[in-house]
CSV table of C-alpha atoms and ligand atoms in Angstrom, one decimal:
chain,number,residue,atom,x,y,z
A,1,UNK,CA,-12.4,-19.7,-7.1
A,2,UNK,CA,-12.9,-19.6,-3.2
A,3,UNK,CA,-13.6,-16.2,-1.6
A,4,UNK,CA,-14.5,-15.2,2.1
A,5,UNK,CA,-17.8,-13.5,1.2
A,6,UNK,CA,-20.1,-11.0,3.6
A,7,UNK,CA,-23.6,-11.5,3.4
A,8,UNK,CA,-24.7,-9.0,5.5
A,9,UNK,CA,-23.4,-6.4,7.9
A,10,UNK,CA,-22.6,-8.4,11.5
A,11,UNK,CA,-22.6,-11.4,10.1
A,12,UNK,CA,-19.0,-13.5,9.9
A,13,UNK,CA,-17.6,-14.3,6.7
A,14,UNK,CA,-17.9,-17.2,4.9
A,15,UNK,CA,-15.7,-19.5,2.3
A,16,UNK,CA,-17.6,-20.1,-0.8
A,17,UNK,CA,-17.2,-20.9,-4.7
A,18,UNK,CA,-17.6,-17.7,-6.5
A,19,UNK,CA,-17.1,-17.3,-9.9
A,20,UNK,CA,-13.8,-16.2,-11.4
A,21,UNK,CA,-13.4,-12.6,-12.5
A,22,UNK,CA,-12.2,-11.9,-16.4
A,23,UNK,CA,-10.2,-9.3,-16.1
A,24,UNK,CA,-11.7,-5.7,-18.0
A,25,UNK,CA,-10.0,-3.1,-20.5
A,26,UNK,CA,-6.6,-1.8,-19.0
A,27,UNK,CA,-7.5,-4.5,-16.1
A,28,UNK,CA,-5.3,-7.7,-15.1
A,29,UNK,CA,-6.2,-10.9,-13.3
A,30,UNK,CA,-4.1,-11.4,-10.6
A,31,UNK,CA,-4.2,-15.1,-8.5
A,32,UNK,CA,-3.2,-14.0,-4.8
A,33,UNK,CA,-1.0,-15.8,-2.4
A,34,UNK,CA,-1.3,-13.7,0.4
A,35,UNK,CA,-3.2,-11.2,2.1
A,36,UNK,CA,-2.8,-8.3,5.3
A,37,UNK,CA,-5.6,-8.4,7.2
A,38,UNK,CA,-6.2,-4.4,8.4
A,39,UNK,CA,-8.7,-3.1,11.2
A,40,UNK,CA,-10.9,-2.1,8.6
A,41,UNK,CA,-11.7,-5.0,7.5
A,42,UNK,CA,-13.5,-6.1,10.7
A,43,UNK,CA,-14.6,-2.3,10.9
A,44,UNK,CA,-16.6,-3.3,7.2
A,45,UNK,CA,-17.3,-7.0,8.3
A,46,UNK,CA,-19.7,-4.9,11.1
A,47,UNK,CA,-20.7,-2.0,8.9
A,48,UNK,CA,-19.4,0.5,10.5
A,49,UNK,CA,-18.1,2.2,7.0
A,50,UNK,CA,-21.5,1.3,5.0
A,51,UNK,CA,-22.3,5.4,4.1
A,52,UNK,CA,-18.7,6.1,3.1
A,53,UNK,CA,-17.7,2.8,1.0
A,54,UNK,CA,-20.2,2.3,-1.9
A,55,UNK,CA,-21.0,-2.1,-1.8
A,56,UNK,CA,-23.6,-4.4,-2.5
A,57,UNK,CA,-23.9,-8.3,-1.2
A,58,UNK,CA,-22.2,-10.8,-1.8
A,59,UNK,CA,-18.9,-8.6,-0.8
A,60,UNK,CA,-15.5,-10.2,-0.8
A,61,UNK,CA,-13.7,-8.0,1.6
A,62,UNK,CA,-10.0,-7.5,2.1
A,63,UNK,CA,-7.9,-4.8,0.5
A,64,UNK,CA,-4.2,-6.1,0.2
A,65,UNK,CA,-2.7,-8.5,-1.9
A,66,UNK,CA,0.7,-10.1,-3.2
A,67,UNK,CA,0.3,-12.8,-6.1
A,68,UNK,CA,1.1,-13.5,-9.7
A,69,UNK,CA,0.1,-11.9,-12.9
A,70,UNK,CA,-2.3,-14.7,-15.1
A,71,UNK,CA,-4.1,-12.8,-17.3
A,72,UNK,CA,-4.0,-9.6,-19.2
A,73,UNK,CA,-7.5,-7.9,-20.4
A,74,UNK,CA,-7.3,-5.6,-23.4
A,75,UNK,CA,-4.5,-2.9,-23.3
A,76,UNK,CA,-3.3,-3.9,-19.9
A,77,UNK,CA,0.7,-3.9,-21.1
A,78,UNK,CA,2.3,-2.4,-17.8
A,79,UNK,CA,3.1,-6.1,-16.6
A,80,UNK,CA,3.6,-9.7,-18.4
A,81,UNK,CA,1.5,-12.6,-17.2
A,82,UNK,CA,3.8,-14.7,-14.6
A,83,UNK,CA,4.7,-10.6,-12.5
A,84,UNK,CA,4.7,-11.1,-9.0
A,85,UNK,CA,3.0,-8.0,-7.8
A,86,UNK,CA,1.5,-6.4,-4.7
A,87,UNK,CA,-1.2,-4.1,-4.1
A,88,UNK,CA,-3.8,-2.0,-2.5
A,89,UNK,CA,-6.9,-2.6,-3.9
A,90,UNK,CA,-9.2,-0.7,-2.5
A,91,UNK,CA,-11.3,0.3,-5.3
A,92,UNK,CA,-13.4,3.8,-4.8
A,93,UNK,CA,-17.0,3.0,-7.0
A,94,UNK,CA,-17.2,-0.6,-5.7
A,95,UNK,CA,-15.9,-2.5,-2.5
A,96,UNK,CA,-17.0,-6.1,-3.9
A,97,UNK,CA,-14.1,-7.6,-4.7
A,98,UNK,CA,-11.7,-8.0,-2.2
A,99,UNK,CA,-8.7,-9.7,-1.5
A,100,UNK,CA,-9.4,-12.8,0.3
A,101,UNK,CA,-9.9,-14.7,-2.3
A,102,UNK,CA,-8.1,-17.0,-5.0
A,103,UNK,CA,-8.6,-14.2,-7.4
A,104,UNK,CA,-9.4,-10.7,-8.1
A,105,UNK,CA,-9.8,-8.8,-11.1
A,106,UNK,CA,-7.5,-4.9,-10.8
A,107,UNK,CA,-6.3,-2.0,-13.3
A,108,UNK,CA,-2.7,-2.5,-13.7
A,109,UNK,CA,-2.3,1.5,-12.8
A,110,UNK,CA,-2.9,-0.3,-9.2
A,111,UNK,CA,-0.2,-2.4,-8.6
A,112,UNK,CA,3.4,-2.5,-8.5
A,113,UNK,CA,6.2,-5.5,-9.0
A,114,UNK,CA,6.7,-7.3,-5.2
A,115,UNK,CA,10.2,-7.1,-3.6
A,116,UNK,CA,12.3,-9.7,-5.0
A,117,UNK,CA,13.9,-10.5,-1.7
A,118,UNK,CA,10.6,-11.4,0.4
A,119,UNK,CA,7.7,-13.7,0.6
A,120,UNK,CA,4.2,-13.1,-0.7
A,121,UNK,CA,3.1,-13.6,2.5
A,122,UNK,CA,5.7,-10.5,3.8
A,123,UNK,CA,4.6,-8.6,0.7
A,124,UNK,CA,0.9,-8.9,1.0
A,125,UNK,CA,1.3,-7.6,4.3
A,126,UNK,CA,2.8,-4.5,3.2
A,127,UNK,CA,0.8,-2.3,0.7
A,128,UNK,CA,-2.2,-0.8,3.1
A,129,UNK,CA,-0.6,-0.6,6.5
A,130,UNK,CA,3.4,1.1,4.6
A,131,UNK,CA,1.1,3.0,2.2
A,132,UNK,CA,-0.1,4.6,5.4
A,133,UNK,CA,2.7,5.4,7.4
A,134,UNK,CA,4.3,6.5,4.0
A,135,UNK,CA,1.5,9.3,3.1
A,136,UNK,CA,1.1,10.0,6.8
A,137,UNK,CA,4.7,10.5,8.0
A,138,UNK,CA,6.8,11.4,4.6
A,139,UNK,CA,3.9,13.0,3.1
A,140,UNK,CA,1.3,14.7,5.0
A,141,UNK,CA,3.8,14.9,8.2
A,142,UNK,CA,6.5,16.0,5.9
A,143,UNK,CA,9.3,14.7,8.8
A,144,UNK,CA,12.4,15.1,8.3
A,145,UNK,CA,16.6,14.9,9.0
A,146,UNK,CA,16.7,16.0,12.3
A,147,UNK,CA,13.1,16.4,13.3
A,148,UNK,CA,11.1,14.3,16.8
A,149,UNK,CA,8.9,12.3,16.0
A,150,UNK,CA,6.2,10.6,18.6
A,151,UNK,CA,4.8,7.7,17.2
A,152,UNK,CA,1.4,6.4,18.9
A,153,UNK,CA,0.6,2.8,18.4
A,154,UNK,CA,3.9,2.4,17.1
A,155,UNK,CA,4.1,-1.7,17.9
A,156,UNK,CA,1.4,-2.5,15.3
A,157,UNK,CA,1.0,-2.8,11.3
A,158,UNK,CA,1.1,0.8,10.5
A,159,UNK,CA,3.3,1.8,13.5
A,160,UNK,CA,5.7,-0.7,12.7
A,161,UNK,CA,6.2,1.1,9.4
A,162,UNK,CA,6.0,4.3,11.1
A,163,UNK,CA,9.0,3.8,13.1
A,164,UNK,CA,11.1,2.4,10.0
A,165,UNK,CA,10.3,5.1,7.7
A,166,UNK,CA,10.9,8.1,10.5
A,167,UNK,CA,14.5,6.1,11.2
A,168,UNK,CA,15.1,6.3,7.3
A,169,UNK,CA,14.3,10.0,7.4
A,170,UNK,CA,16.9,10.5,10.5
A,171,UNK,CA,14.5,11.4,12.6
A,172,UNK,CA,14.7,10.7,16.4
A,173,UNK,CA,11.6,8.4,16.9
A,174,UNK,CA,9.6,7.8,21.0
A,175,UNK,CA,7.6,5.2,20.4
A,176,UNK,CA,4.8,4.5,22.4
A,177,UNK,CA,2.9,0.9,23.1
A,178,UNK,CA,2.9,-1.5,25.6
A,179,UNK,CA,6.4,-3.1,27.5
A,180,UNK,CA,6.3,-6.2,26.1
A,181,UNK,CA,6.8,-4.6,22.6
A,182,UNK,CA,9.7,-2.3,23.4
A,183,UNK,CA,12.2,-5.2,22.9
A,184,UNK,CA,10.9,-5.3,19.1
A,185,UNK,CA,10.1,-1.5,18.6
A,186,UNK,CA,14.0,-1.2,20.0
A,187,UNK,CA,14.6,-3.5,17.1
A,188,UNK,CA,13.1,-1.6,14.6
A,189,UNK,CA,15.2,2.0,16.0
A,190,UNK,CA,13.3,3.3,18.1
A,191,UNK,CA,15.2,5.6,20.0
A,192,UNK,CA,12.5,5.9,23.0
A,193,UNK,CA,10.0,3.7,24.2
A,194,UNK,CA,7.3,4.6,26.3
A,195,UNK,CA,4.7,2.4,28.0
A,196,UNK,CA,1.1,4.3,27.6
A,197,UNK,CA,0.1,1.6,30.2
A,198,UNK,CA,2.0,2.7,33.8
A,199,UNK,CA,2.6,6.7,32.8
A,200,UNK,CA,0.7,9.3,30.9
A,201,UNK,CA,3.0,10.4,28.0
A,202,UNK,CA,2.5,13.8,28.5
A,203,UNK,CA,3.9,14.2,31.6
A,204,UNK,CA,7.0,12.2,30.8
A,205,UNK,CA,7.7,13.3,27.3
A,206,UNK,CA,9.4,16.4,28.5
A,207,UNK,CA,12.4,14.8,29.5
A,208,UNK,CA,13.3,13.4,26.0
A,209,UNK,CA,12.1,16.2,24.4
A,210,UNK,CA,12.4,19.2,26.4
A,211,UNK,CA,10.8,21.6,23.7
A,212,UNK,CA,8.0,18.7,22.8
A,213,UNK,CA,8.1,16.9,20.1
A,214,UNK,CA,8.1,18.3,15.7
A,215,UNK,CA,5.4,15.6,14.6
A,216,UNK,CA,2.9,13.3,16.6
A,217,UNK,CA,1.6,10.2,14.7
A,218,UNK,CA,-1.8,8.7,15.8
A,219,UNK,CA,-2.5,5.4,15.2
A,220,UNK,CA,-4.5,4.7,18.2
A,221,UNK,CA,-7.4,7.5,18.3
A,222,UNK,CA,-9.6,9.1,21.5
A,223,UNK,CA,-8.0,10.3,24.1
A,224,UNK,CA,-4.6,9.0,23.0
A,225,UNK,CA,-4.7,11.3,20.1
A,226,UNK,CA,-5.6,14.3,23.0
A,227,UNK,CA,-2.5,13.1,25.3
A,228,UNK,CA,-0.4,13.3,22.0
A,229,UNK,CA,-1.8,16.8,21.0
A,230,UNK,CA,0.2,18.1,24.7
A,231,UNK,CA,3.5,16.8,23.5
A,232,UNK,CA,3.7,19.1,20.4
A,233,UNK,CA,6.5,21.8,20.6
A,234,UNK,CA,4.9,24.8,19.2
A,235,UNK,CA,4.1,24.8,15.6
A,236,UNK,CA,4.4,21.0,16.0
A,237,UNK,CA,2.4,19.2,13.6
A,238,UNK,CA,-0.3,16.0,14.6
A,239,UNK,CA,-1.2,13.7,12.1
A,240,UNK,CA,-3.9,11.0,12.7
A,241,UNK,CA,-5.3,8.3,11.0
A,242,UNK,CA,-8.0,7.3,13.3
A,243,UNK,CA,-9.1,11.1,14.6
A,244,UNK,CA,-11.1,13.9,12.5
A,245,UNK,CA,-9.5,16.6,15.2
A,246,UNK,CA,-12.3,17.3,17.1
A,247,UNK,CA,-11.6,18.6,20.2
A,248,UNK,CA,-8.1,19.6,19.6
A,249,UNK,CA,-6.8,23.3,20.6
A,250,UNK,CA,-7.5,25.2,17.3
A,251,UNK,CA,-3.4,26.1,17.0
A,252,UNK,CA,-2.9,22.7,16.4
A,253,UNK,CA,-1.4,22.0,12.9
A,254,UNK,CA,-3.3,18.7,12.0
A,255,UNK,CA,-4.0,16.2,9.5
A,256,UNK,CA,-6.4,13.3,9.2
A,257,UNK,CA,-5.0,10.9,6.8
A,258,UNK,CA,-7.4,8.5,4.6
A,259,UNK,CA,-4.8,6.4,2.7
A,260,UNK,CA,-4.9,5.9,-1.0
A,261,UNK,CA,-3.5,3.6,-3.7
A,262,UNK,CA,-0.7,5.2,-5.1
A,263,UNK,CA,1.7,2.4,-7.3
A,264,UNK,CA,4.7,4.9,-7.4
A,265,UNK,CA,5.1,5.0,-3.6
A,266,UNK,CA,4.6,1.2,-3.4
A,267,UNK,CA,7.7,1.1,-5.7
A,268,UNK,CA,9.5,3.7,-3.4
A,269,UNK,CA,8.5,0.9,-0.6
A,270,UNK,CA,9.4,-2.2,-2.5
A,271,UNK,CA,13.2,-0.3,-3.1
A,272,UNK,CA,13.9,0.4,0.7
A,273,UNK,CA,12.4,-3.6,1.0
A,274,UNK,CA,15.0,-4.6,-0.9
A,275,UNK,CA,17.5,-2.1,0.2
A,276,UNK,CA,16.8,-3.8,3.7
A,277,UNK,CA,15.3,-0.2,5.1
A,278,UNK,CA,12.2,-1.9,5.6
A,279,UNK,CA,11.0,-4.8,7.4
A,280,UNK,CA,8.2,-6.9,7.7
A,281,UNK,CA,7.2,-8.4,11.0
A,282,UNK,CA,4.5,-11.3,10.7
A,283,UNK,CA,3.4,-12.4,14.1
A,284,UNK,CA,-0.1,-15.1,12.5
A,285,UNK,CA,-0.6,-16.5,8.9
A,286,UNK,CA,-4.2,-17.7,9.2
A,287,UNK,CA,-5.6,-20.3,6.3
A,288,UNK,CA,-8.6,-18.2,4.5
A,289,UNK,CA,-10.7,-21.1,6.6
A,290,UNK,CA,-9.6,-19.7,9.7
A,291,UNK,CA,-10.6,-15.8,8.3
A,292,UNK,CA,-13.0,-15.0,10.7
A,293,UNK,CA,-10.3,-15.9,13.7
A,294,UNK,CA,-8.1,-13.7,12.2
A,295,UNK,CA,-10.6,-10.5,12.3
A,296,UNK,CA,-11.2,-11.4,15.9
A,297,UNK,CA,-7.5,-10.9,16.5
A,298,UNK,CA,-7.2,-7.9,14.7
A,299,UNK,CA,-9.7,-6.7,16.8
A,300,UNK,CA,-8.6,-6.6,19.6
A,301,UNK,CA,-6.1,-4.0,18.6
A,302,UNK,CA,-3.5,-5.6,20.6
A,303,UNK,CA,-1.8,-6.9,17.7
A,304,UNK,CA,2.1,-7.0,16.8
A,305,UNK,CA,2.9,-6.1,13.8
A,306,UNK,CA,1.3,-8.1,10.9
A,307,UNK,CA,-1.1,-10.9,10.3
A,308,UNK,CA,-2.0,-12.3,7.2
A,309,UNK,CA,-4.6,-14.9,5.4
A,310,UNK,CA,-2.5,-17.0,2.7
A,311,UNK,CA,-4.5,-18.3,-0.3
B,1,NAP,N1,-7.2,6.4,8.0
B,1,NAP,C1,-6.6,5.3,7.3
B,1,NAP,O1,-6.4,5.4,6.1
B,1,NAP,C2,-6.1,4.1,8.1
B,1,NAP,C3,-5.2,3.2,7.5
B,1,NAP,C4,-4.7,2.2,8.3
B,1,NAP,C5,-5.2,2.0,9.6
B,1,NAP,N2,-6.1,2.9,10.1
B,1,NAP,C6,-6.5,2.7,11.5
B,1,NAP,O2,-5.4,2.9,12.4
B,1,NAP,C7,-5.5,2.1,13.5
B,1,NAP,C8,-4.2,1.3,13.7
B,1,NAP,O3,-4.1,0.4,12.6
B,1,NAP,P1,-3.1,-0.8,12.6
B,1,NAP,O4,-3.2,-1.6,11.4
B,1,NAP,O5,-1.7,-0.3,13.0
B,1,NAP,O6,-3.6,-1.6,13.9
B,1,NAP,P2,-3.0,-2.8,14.7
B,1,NAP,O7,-2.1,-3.6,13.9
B,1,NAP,O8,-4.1,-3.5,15.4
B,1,NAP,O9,-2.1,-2.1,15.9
B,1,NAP,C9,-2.6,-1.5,16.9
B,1,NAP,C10,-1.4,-1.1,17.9
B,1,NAP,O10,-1.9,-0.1,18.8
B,1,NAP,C11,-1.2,-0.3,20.0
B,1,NAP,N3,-2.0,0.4,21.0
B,1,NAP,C12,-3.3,0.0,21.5
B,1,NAP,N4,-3.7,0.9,22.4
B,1,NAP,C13,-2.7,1.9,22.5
B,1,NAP,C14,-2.6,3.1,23.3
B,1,NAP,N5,-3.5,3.5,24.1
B,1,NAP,N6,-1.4,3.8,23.2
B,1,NAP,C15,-0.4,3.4,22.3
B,1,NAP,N7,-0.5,2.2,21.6
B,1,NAP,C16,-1.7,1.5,21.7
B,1,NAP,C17,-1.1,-1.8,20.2
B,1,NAP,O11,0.1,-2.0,20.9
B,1,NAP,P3,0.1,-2.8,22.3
B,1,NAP,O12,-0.3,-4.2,22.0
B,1,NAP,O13,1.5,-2.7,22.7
B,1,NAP,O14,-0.9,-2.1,23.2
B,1,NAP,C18,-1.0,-2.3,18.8
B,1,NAP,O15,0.3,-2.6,18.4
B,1,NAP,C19,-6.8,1.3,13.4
B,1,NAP,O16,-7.8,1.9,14.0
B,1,NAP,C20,-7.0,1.3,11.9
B,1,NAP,O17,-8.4,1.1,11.5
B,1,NAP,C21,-6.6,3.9,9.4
């Protein structure tokens, strides 16, 4: 099969012949058509995560995937060969075996059947960035009918989810990013938008939200997270995937959110896809040739909704 393998830390990635996984006990081969591409993945192309993420070299990175079912190993009997399925495949004891690749080698308690009523390439775009804002608002931020929610870094993958899945709760939703994204975060139902760029958010926010706001959601980190913090109502809660908290007031309610695989909540997500809740924006496909262009792009953090690599 062809991979994008990482051969050392800094280095760019490069498309190889690799050999074909067989899938384990309880494990399934699945042949991938498309894949998100996700900060983190230019964040491990660097090494940034080496302590935290066990790995050895060659790594194939990547962590989402939509493709077909090919192979069953022993006792895998969730899923028939010729399932189109999606995934987030991070994997805690090894991060070798990524995603952008022809192939990859997964237990079947990992993945869940793809929306019928989107591509792979929407579908592989889906599982890391909606797992996130899933756990982070519904979860963790436990938002709900009624509540304000203030959505930082609302025009990108997770944000873009964010905003969805706060609407779906009835939730009244400011969303914050730059102008030129209003126009689509308006689209999504946004309620608010507010440009980070000419006005500081917490001077502002007070009159939307007199009180402040239930539920800040940080997807942008630093100071941004700080500026969020000041928009809380009392007892408001901050939840961040990109801050650990420090230097926040101790009153502060907050959460740091590391996302994990969960099936069952992809299956929430793949219902609300079909039910047309949920939406999938994809701004690049990138051929996995063109890989390394596409973690350029993702890193400059300016990106609108999703990109993918399709296999
Ligand atoms: N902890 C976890 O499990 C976890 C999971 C997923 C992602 N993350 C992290 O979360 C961050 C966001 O991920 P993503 O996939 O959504 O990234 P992304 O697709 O690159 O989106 C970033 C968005 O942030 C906006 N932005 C940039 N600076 C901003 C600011 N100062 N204020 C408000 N918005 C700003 C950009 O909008 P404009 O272009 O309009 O500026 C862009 O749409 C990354 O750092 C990622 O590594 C963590």
């Amino acid at each position: 099969m062809e991979a994008a393998i990482l051969e050392e830390f800094g280095s760019k990635l490069s498309v190889k012949e690799q050999p074909t996984p067989e899938p384990g006990e309880g494990e399934l081969l699945v042949k991938i058509k498309a894949s998100g591409i996700n900060p983190v993945d230019a964040k491990l192309a660097h090494g940034y995560m080496k302590d935290r993420l066990p790995h050895e070299f060659p790594m194939i990175l990547g962590w989402d995937m939509a493709g077909i079912v090919e192979k069953r190993g022993h006792g895998a009997r969730r899923f028939s060969v010729g399932d189109e399925v999606y995934a987030y495949a991070r994997r805690p004891e090894l991060n070798n075996h990524g995603t952008f690749a022809d192939y990859i080698t997964i237990p079947e308690s990992y993945l869940a059947k793809k929306p019928i009523n989107i591509s792979f390439e929407e579908a592989g775009a889906i599982p890391l960035a909606g797992l996130t804002a899933y756990q982070s608002i519904l979860e963790v931020g436990k938002l709900k009918l009624g509540d304000t929610v203030m959505i930082l870094g609302a025009s990108g993958g997770v944000g873009s989810f964010a905003v969805q899945l706060a609407k779906y709760e009835g939730a009244q939703v400011i969303a914050v990013a730059s102008k030129d994204n209003h126009a689509y975060l308006k689209e999504l139902g946004a309620d608010h938008c507010l440009d980070y760029k000419d006005q500081k958010i917490e001077e502002v926010i007070w009159d939307i939200a007199p009180e402040g706001v239930d539920l800040v959601f940080d997807a942008v980190g630093g100071d941004t997270t700080l500026q969020g913090a000041r928009c809380l109502k009392e007892g408001g809660r901050l939840v961040s995937i990109t801050h650990k908290g420090d230097g926040l007031p101790d009153h502060i309610d907050f959460h740091y959110v590391f996302t994990e695989p969960n099936s069952r909540q992809l299956d929430h997500i793949r219902e609300m896809v079909e039910a047309g809740t949920l939406k999938v924006k994809i701004t690049k496909a990138y051929r996995l040739d063109d890989i390394n262009d596409a973690l350029e792009q993702i890193e400059t953090g300016h990106t609108t909704g999703k990109i993918i690599v399709k296999m």
